[in-house]
Amino acid sequence: MPRRGALALLASTQLLLIADTAIVNVALPSVGADLGSGSTGLSWVANAYLITFGGLLLLGGRAADLLGHRRVLLGGLALLATASALGGLAPDAGTLVAARAVQGAGAALAAAAAFALLLLLFPDGPARHKALGAFAAMGGLGGVLGTVLGGVLTGLLGWRATFWLNVLLAAVLAVLALGVLDPRTGRAFRGGFDLAGALTATAGLGLVAFALVGGADAGHLSGRTLGAGGAGLALLLAFAAVERRATAPLVPPPVLARPALRLANILAALAQTTLFPMFFLVSLYLQSVLGYAPLGGGLGLLPLSLVVVAVAPQTGRIIFRIGLHRTMTLGFALLCAGTLWLGLALTADGTFATTVLAPSLLLGAALPLVMVTTNVAATADAAPEETGLASGLVNTAQQFGSVLGLAVLVAVATTRTEARDTARAAAETAGFRAALLTGAAFAALAALLSVRLHLPERSPKRHPSSTTTGQ
């Protein structure tokens, strides 16, 4: 099977899933006007996707190991397409929220399986680094492309067109997967299914995600938020107890006992804690303070994405020259510097060229460095039968880093804005600045922690050199 064609397919799947987190956000005002939904209802059109996506990633990764990675990828794309069609036909906000929740479930299955297939096709080393660079490049493009396409489609064809685009793209990717991916690649591995672990992990992660994304509406200290968060944490503790007794655990305790894997997943989460809210805050600053249209707000992130596309393919060479450890620390240092620069540069009467452009280019160089190195570190010690599990773990870490970062940084921005008795533009700028400086602090913490990361020596038994792994 041509690995280059498979990589193009898997990277395109990543682009679709990342774009889907942004494409609907631009259309939300039009959705509200058409379906008569208020701001709270509209927020759940976005939140429902994030909750199920984050809550089901771990289960999706393990399901891929047990049921077959290619099969789960196709199932995820089919579910995503079906739910997108339901969203495109939704007669009311409730149906649309339900469709978005099912979309998130499909995305979780497809994301975990696609990443696991990449790990199987490209053994640990330079080939995997290049493949992960392609993933990072497509992910960087996906965030901006989703924002731009959301504005264009909504303006020309209406908000329902954003859902029908998902149907078309998911169907095309599924057809290509049938032709490009060898059925023997990513076959199922033997093992039982840990039902109790699956239920407690999925429910626990889903409730924690519900508490994080819903806190902005209900209040972070409200009974609903604290109750959901507390119940989610209790279920995750129950999950940990179940895994110690299960004969075929969803997440074998020895896997989580690997220090390098634990730290790599923490670093992957911290990277998204800074990066994901940054995209949101910059777009919001360009629109609400500088007066850009939604399309202009999305295009403002295009230079950053172009730098990501340029740097990502070179990340493997950088790792080869200076090592994974130094490349990761360099990436987090650039992320901290870029976020700090961006936060300090924002002014209420600025322009895109004077406030956003230069620091966004630095952030574009940082993004692939931190994404590729954390993914390499989090998956370096995974055996073939653990690729779905490793994929689910690092994807879950990244998704919850995104959700946590957005919740914390938006709360910081809102608190700072409400605390200032000044003109609206100046108050909002102060809020965005405070949020970005908080993000820079997370990146600085990650840079310090990355110094402590030491990967174990690779074992030939755990890292087969053959590219036919899993066949």
Coordinates of C-alpha atoms in Angstrom, one line a residue:
M1 CA 0.0 0.0 0.0
P2 CA 1.4 3.4 -0.9
R3 CA 2.2 5.1 2.4
R4 CA 2.2 8.5 0.8
G5 CA -1.4 8.2 -0.3
A6 CA -2.4 6.8 3.1
L7 CA -0.7 9.8 4.8
A8 CA -2.6 12.2 2.5
L9 CA -5.8 10.6 3.4
L10 CA -5.2 10.5 7.2
A11 CA -3.9 14.1 7.2
S12 CA -7.0 15.2 5.3
T13 CA -9.2 13.5 7.9
Q14 CA -7.4 15.5 10.5
L15 CA -8.0 18.7 8.6
L16 CA -11.7 18.0 8.4
L17 CA -12.0 17.2 12.1
I18 CA -10.1 20.4 13.1
A19 CA -12.0 22.5 10.7
D20 CA -15.3 21.2 12.0
T21 CA -14.6 22.7 15.4
A22 CA -14.5 26.2 13.9
I23 CA -16.7 26.2 10.8
V24 CA -20.0 26.2 12.7
N25 CA -18.9 28.9 15.1
V26 CA -18.9 31.6 12.4
A27 CA -22.4 30.5 11.4
L28 CA -23.9 30.7 14.9
P29 CA -25.5 34.2 14.6
S30 CA -27.3 33.1 11.4
V31 CA -28.4 29.9 13.1
G32 CA -29.9 31.9 16.0
A33 CA -31.7 34.2 13.6
D34 CA -33.1 31.3 11.6
L35 CA -34.1 28.9 14.4
G36 CA -35.0 31.6 17.0
S37 CA -32.4 30.4 19.5
G38 CA -30.9 32.6 22.2
S39 CA -27.2 32.9 23.1
T40 CA -27.4 30.0 25.6
G41 CA -28.9 27.6 23.0
L42 CA -26.3 28.7 20.4
S43 CA -23.5 28.1 22.8
W44 CA -24.6 24.4 23.1
V45 CA -24.4 24.0 19.3
A46 CA -20.6 24.4 19.8
N47 CA -20.4 22.8 23.2
A48 CA -22.2 19.6 22.4
Y49 CA -19.6 18.7 19.8
L50 CA -16.7 19.5 22.2
I51 CA -18.2 17.4 25.0
T52 CA -18.7 14.2 23.0
F53 CA -15.5 14.6 21.1
G54 CA -13.5 14.9 24.3
G55 CA -15.4 12.3 26.2
L56 CA -15.2 9.5 23.6
L57 CA -11.6 9.8 22.3
L58 CA -10.2 7.3 24.8
L59 CA -13.0 4.8 24.1
G60 CA -12.6 5.4 20.4
G61 CA -8.8 4.6 20.6
R62 CA -9.3 1.4 22.4
A63 CA -12.2 0.4 20.2
A64 CA -9.9 0.8 17.2
D65 CA -7.4 -1.6 18.7
L66 CA -10.0 -4.2 19.4
L67 CA -12.3 -3.8 16.4
G68 CA -9.8 -2.7 13.7
H69 CA -8.4 0.7 13.0
R70 CA -9.6 0.9 9.4
R71 CA -13.1 -0.2 10.4
V72 CA -13.4 2.3 13.2
L73 CA -12.2 5.1 10.9
L74 CA -14.8 4.3 8.3
G75 CA -17.5 4.0 11.1
G76 CA -16.5 7.4 12.5
L77 CA -16.6 9.1 9.1
A78 CA -20.0 7.5 8.4
L79 CA -21.4 8.7 11.7
L80 CA -20.0 12.2 11.1
A81 CA -21.6 12.4 7.7
T82 CA -25.0 11.1 9.0
A83 CA -25.0 13.5 11.9
S84 CA -24.0 16.4 9.6
A85 CA -26.9 15.6 7.3
L86 CA -29.2 15.7 10.4
G87 CA -27.8 19.1 11.3
G88 CA -28.3 20.4 7.8
L89 CA -32.0 19.4 8.0
A90 CA -32.5 20.4 11.7
P91 CA -35.9 22.2 12.2
D92 CA -35.0 23.6 15.6
A93 CA -32.1 24.3 17.9
G94 CA -32.7 21.1 20.0
T95 CA -32.3 18.8 17.0
L96 CA -29.2 20.8 15.9
V97 CA -27.6 20.4 19.3
A98 CA -28.3 16.6 19.2
A99 CA -26.8 16.4 15.7
R100 CA -23.6 18.2 16.9
A101 CA -23.3 15.8 19.8
V102 CA -23.4 12.8 17.4
Q103 CA -20.9 14.7 15.1
G104 CA -18.5 14.8 18.1
A105 CA -18.9 11.1 18.6
G106 CA -18.1 10.4 15.0
A107 CA -15.2 12.8 15.1
A108 CA -13.8 11.0 18.2
L109 CA -13.8 7.6 16.5
A110 CA -12.3 8.9 13.3
A111 CA -9.6 11.0 15.0
A112 CA -8.4 8.2 17.3
A113 CA -8.4 5.6 14.5
A114 CA -6.7 8.0 12.0
F115 CA -3.9 8.8 14.4
A116 CA -3.4 5.1 15.3
L117 CA -3.2 4.2 11.7
L118 CA -0.5 6.8 11.2
L119 CA 1.5 5.2 14.1
L120 CA 1.2 1.8 12.6
L121 CA 2.2 2.9 9.1
F122 CA 5.2 4.9 10.2
P123 CA 7.5 3.3 12.8
D124 CA 9.1 5.5 15.4
G125 CA 11.9 7.6 13.8
P126 CA 12.4 10.1 11.0
A127 CA 9.5 8.8 8.9
R128 CA 7.0 9.2 11.8
H129 CA 8.4 12.7 12.5
K130 CA 7.6 13.7 8.9
A131 CA 4.2 12.2 9.0
L132 CA 3.4 14.0 12.3
G133 CA 4.6 17.2 10.7
A134 CA 2.1 16.7 7.9
F135 CA -0.6 16.2 10.6
A136 CA 0.4 19.4 12.4
A137 CA 0.4 21.3 9.1
M138 CA -3.1 20.1 8.2
G139 CA -4.3 20.8 11.8
G140 CA -3.0 24.4 11.5
L141 CA -4.7 24.9 8.2
G142 CA -7.9 23.3 9.5
G143 CA -8.5 25.9 12.2
V144 CA -8.2 28.8 9.7
L145 CA -9.9 27.0 6.8
G146 CA -12.9 26.3 9.1
T147 CA -13.2 29.9 10.0
V148 CA -12.9 31.1 6.4
L149 CA -15.2 28.5 4.9
G150 CA -17.8 29.1 7.7
G151 CA -17.9 32.8 6.7
V152 CA -18.0 32.2 2.9
L153 CA -20.6 29.4 3.0
T154 CA -22.8 31.2 5.5
G155 CA -22.7 34.4 3.5
L156 CA -23.3 32.8 0.1
L157 CA -25.5 29.8 0.8
G158 CA -26.7 30.0 4.4
W159 CA -25.6 28.3 7.6
R160 CA -26.9 24.8 6.5
A161 CA -24.3 24.7 3.8
T162 CA -21.6 24.3 6.5
F163 CA -23.2 21.0 7.5
W164 CA -23.7 19.7 4.0
L165 CA -20.0 20.4 3.2
N166 CA -19.2 18.0 6.1
V167 CA -21.4 15.3 4.5
L168 CA -19.6 15.7 1.2
L169 CA -16.1 15.7 2.6
A170 CA -16.7 12.8 5.0
A171 CA -18.2 10.7 2.2
V172 CA -15.3 11.4 -0.1
L173 CA -12.7 10.5 2.6
A174 CA -14.6 7.3 3.4
V175 CA -14.6 6.2 -0.3
L176 CA -10.9 7.0 -0.6
A177 CA -10.2 5.1 2.6
L178 CA -11.8 2.0 1.1
G179 CA -9.4 2.2 -1.8
V180 CA -6.2 3.5 -0.2
L181 CA -6.1 1.6 3.2
D182 CA -5.3 -2.0 3.0
P183 CA -7.8 -4.0 5.1
R184 CA -4.9 -5.9 6.7
T185 CA -3.4 -2.6 8.0
G186 CA -4.7 -1.7 11.4
R187 CA -6.4 -5.1 11.9
A188 CA -8.1 -5.9 15.2
F189 CA -5.9 -7.2 18.1
R190 CA -7.1 -9.9 20.5
G191 CA -8.5 -8.8 23.8
G192 CA -11.6 -8.4 25.9
F193 CA -13.7 -5.3 26.2
D194 CA -13.8 -3.5 29.5
L195 CA -17.4 -2.4 29.6
A196 CA -17.3 -1.0 33.2
G197 CA -14.1 1.0 32.3
A198 CA -15.6 2.2 29.1
L199 CA -18.8 3.5 30.8
T200 CA -17.0 5.2 33.8
A201 CA -14.3 6.8 31.6
T202 CA -16.7 8.0 28.9
A203 CA -19.2 9.4 31.5
G204 CA -16.5 10.9 33.6
L205 CA -14.7 12.6 30.8
G206 CA -18.1 13.8 29.3
L207 CA -19.2 15.3 32.6
V208 CA -15.9 17.1 33.2
A209 CA -16.1 18.5 29.6
F210 CA -19.7 19.5 30.3
A211 CA -18.6 21.4 33.5
L212 CA -15.7 23.1 31.7
V213 CA -17.6 24.3 28.6
G214 CA -20.9 25.0 30.4
G215 CA -19.3 27.0 33.2
A216 CA -19.3 30.1 31.0
D217 CA -23.1 30.1 30.8
A218 CA -24.1 28.8 34.2
G219 CA -21.2 30.2 36.2
H220 CA -18.0 28.4 37.2
L221 CA -19.1 28.2 40.8
S222 CA -22.8 27.3 40.1
G223 CA -24.4 24.2 41.4
R224 CA -24.7 22.8 37.9
T225 CA -21.1 23.3 37.1
L226 CA -19.7 22.0 40.4
G227 CA -22.1 19.1 40.5
A228 CA -21.2 18.0 37.0
G229 CA -17.5 18.5 37.6
G230 CA -17.6 16.6 40.9
A231 CA -19.6 13.7 39.5
G232 CA -17.1 13.5 36.6
L233 CA -14.1 13.4 38.8
A234 CA -15.8 10.7 41.0
L235 CA -16.5 8.6 37.9
L236 CA -12.8 9.0 36.8
L237 CA -11.7 7.8 40.3
A238 CA -14.1 4.9 39.9
F239 CA -12.6 4.2 36.5
A240 CA -9.1 4.1 38.1
A241 CA -10.4 1.5 40.6
V242 CA -12.0 -0.5 37.9
E243 CA -8.9 -0.6 35.8
R244 CA -6.9 -2.2 38.6
R245 CA -9.3 -5.1 38.8
A246 CA -10.3 -5.6 35.1
T247 CA -8.9 -8.6 33.3
A248 CA -8.7 -6.6 30.0
P249 CA -8.6 -3.0 31.1
L250 CA -9.5 -0.1 28.8
V251 CA -6.2 1.6 30.0
P252 CA -3.8 -0.9 31.5
P253 CA -2.3 0.6 34.7
P254 CA 1.3 -0.3 33.5
V255 CA 0.8 2.0 30.5
L256 CA 0.0 5.0 32.8
A257 CA 2.9 4.0 35.0
R258 CA 5.3 5.0 32.3
P259 CA 6.7 8.4 33.5
A260 CA 7.6 9.7 30.0
L261 CA 4.1 8.9 28.7
R262 CA 2.4 10.7 31.6
L263 CA 4.6 13.8 31.2
A264 CA 4.3 13.8 27.4
N265 CA 0.5 13.8 27.7
I266 CA 0.6 16.6 30.3
L267 CA 2.8 18.6 27.9
A268 CA 0.4 17.9 25.0
A269 CA -2.5 19.3 27.1
L270 CA -0.5 22.4 28.1
A271 CA 0.3 23.1 24.4
Q272 CA -3.4 23.2 23.6
T273 CA -4.2 25.1 26.7
T274 CA -2.3 28.0 25.2
L275 CA -2.8 27.4 21.4
F276 CA -6.5 26.8 21.1
P277 CA -7.7 29.8 23.0
M278 CA -5.2 32.0 21.2
F279 CA -6.9 31.3 17.9
F280 CA -10.3 32.2 19.4
L281 CA -9.0 35.3 21.2
V282 CA -7.2 36.7 18.1
S283 CA -10.2 36.3 15.9
L284 CA -12.4 37.9 18.5
Y285 CA -10.0 40.8 18.9
L286 CA -9.9 41.4 15.2
Q287 CA -13.7 41.5 15.0
S288 CA -14.9 43.1 18.2
V289 CA -12.0 45.6 18.7
L290 CA -10.6 46.3 15.2
G291 CA -14.0 45.9 13.5
Y292 CA -13.1 43.1 11.0
A293 CA -15.9 41.1 9.5
P294 CA -16.0 37.3 10.4
L295 CA -14.3 36.5 7.1
G296 CA -11.6 39.1 7.8
G297 CA -11.1 37.7 11.3
G298 CA -10.5 34.3 9.9
L299 CA -8.1 35.5 7.2
G300 CA -6.1 37.3 9.9
L301 CA -4.9 33.9 11.0
L302 CA -3.8 32.9 7.5
P303 CA -0.2 34.1 7.8
L304 CA 0.2 32.0 11.0
S305 CA -1.1 29.0 9.1
L306 CA 1.2 29.5 6.2
V307 CA 4.2 29.5 8.6
V308 CA 2.8 26.3 10.1
V309 CA 2.7 24.7 6.7
A310 CA 6.2 25.8 6.0
V311 CA 7.8 24.8 9.3
A312 CA 5.9 21.5 9.9
P313 CA 7.7 19.5 7.2
Q314 CA 11.0 20.6 8.6
T315 CA 10.3 19.6 12.1
G316 CA 11.7 16.1 11.6
R317 CA 15.0 17.5 10.4
I318 CA 15.2 19.8 13.4
I319 CA 14.6 16.8 15.7
F320 CA 17.4 14.9 13.9
R321 CA 19.8 17.8 14.3
I322 CA 19.2 18.9 17.9
G323 CA 17.2 16.1 19.4
L324 CA 13.6 15.6 20.4
H325 CA 14.2 17.0 23.9
R326 CA 15.7 20.3 22.7
T327 CA 13.2 20.7 19.9
M328 CA 10.3 20.4 22.3
T329 CA 11.8 22.9 24.7
L330 CA 12.5 25.3 21.8
G331 CA 8.9 25.0 20.7
F332 CA 7.5 25.8 24.1
A333 CA 9.9 28.7 24.5
L334 CA 8.8 30.2 21.2
L335 CA 5.1 29.6 22.1
C336 CA 5.7 31.5 25.4
A337 CA 7.5 34.3 23.7
G338 CA 5.0 34.6 20.8
T339 CA 2.0 34.6 23.2
L340 CA 3.6 37.1 25.5
W341 CA 4.5 39.4 22.6
L342 CA 1.0 39.2 21.2
G343 CA -0.6 40.0 24.5
L344 CA 1.7 43.0 25.1
A345 CA 1.2 44.2 21.5
L346 CA -2.6 44.5 21.6
T347 CA -4.0 48.0 21.7
A348 CA -7.5 49.3 21.3
D349 CA -6.5 51.6 18.4
G350 CA -4.0 49.2 16.7
T351 CA -4.0 47.5 13.3
F352 CA -3.5 43.9 12.2
A353 CA 0.0 44.8 10.9
T354 CA 1.1 46.5 14.1
T355 CA -0.4 44.2 16.7
V356 CA -1.1 40.7 15.4
L357 CA 1.0 39.9 12.3
A358 CA 4.6 39.7 13.7
P359 CA 3.9 37.7 16.9
S360 CA 1.5 35.4 15.0
L361 CA 4.4 34.4 12.7
L362 CA 6.4 33.4 15.7
L363 CA 3.5 31.4 17.0
G364 CA 3.2 29.7 13.6
A365 CA 6.8 28.4 14.0
A366 CA 6.1 27.2 17.5
L367 CA 2.9 25.3 16.8
P368 CA 4.4 22.4 14.7
L369 CA 7.4 22.1 17.0
V370 CA 5.3 21.5 20.1
M371 CA 2.6 19.5 18.4
V372 CA 5.0 17.1 16.6
T373 CA 7.4 16.6 19.6
T374 CA 4.6 16.0 22.2
N375 CA 2.9 13.5 19.8
V376 CA 6.2 11.7 19.2
A377 CA 7.0 11.6 22.9
A378 CA 3.4 10.4 23.9
T379 CA 3.5 7.6 21.4
A380 CA 7.1 6.5 21.2
D381 CA 6.8 3.6 23.6
A382 CA 3.5 2.2 22.2
A383 CA 3.4 -1.4 21.0
P384 CA 1.4 -2.2 17.9
E385 CA -1.6 -3.4 20.0
E386 CA -1.5 -0.1 21.9
T387 CA -1.5 2.3 19.0
G388 CA -5.2 3.1 19.4
L389 CA -4.8 3.5 23.1
A390 CA -1.8 5.8 22.7
S391 CA -3.8 7.8 20.1
G392 CA -6.8 8.1 22.4
L393 CA -4.7 9.2 25.3
V394 CA -2.8 12.0 23.5
N395 CA -5.9 13.1 21.7
T396 CA -7.9 13.2 24.9
A397 CA -5.1 15.2 26.6
Q398 CA -5.1 17.7 23.7
Q399 CA -8.9 18.0 23.6
F400 CA -9.2 18.6 27.3
G401 CA -6.2 21.1 27.2
S402 CA -8.2 23.0 24.5
V403 CA -11.4 23.0 26.5
L404 CA -9.7 23.8 29.8
G405 CA -7.6 26.6 28.2
L406 CA -10.7 28.1 26.5
A407 CA -12.7 28.0 29.8
V408 CA -9.8 29.5 31.9
L409 CA -8.6 32.2 29.4
V410 CA -12.1 33.4 28.4
A411 CA -12.9 33.6 32.2
V412 CA -9.8 35.7 32.7
A413 CA -10.7 37.9 29.7
T414 CA -14.3 38.4 30.9
T415 CA -13.2 39.1 34.5
R416 CA -10.7 41.7 33.5
T417 CA -13.1 43.4 31.0
E418 CA -15.9 43.6 33.6
A419 CA -13.4 45.0 36.2
R420 CA -12.5 48.1 34.0
D421 CA -14.7 51.2 33.9
T422 CA -13.4 52.4 30.5
A423 CA -14.5 52.5 26.9
R424 CA -15.6 49.2 25.5
A425 CA -12.7 48.7 23.1
A426 CA -10.1 49.5 25.8
A427 CA -11.8 47.2 28.3
E428 CA -12.0 44.3 25.8
T429 CA -8.4 44.8 24.8
A430 CA -7.3 44.6 28.5
G431 CA -9.3 41.4 28.9
F432 CA -7.7 39.8 25.8
R433 CA -4.2 40.9 27.0
A434 CA -4.8 39.4 30.4
A435 CA -5.9 36.1 28.9
L436 CA -3.0 35.9 26.5
L437 CA -0.5 36.6 29.3
T438 CA -2.1 33.8 31.2
G439 CA -1.6 31.6 28.2
A440 CA 2.0 32.6 28.1
A441 CA 2.4 31.5 31.7
F442 CA 1.0 28.0 30.8
A443 CA 3.6 27.8 27.9
A444 CA 6.4 28.8 30.2
L445 CA 5.4 26.1 32.7
A446 CA 5.4 23.6 29.8
A447 CA 8.9 24.7 28.7
L448 CA 10.2 24.1 32.3
L449 CA 8.5 20.7 32.5
S450 CA 9.8 19.7 29.0
V451 CA 13.4 19.7 30.4
R452 CA 12.4 16.8 32.7
L453 CA 11.2 14.6 29.8
H454 CA 13.4 11.6 29.2
L455 CA 12.2 8.9 26.8
P456 CA 13.2 5.3 27.6
E457 CA 15.6 3.4 25.4
R458 CA 13.7 1.8 22.5
S459 CA 13.3 -1.9 22.6
P460 CA 13.3 -3.9 19.4
K461 CA 10.5 -6.0 20.8
R462 CA 8.3 -3.0 21.3
H463 CA 9.4 -1.1 18.1
P464 CA 9.4 -3.4 15.1
S465 CA 11.3 -2.1 12.2
S466 CA 8.9 -3.5 9.6
T467 CA 6.4 -1.2 8.1
T468 CA 3.9 -4.0 7.9
T469 CA 3.1 -3.7 11.6
G470 CA -0.5 -4.7 12.3
Q471 CA -0.9 -6.6 9.1

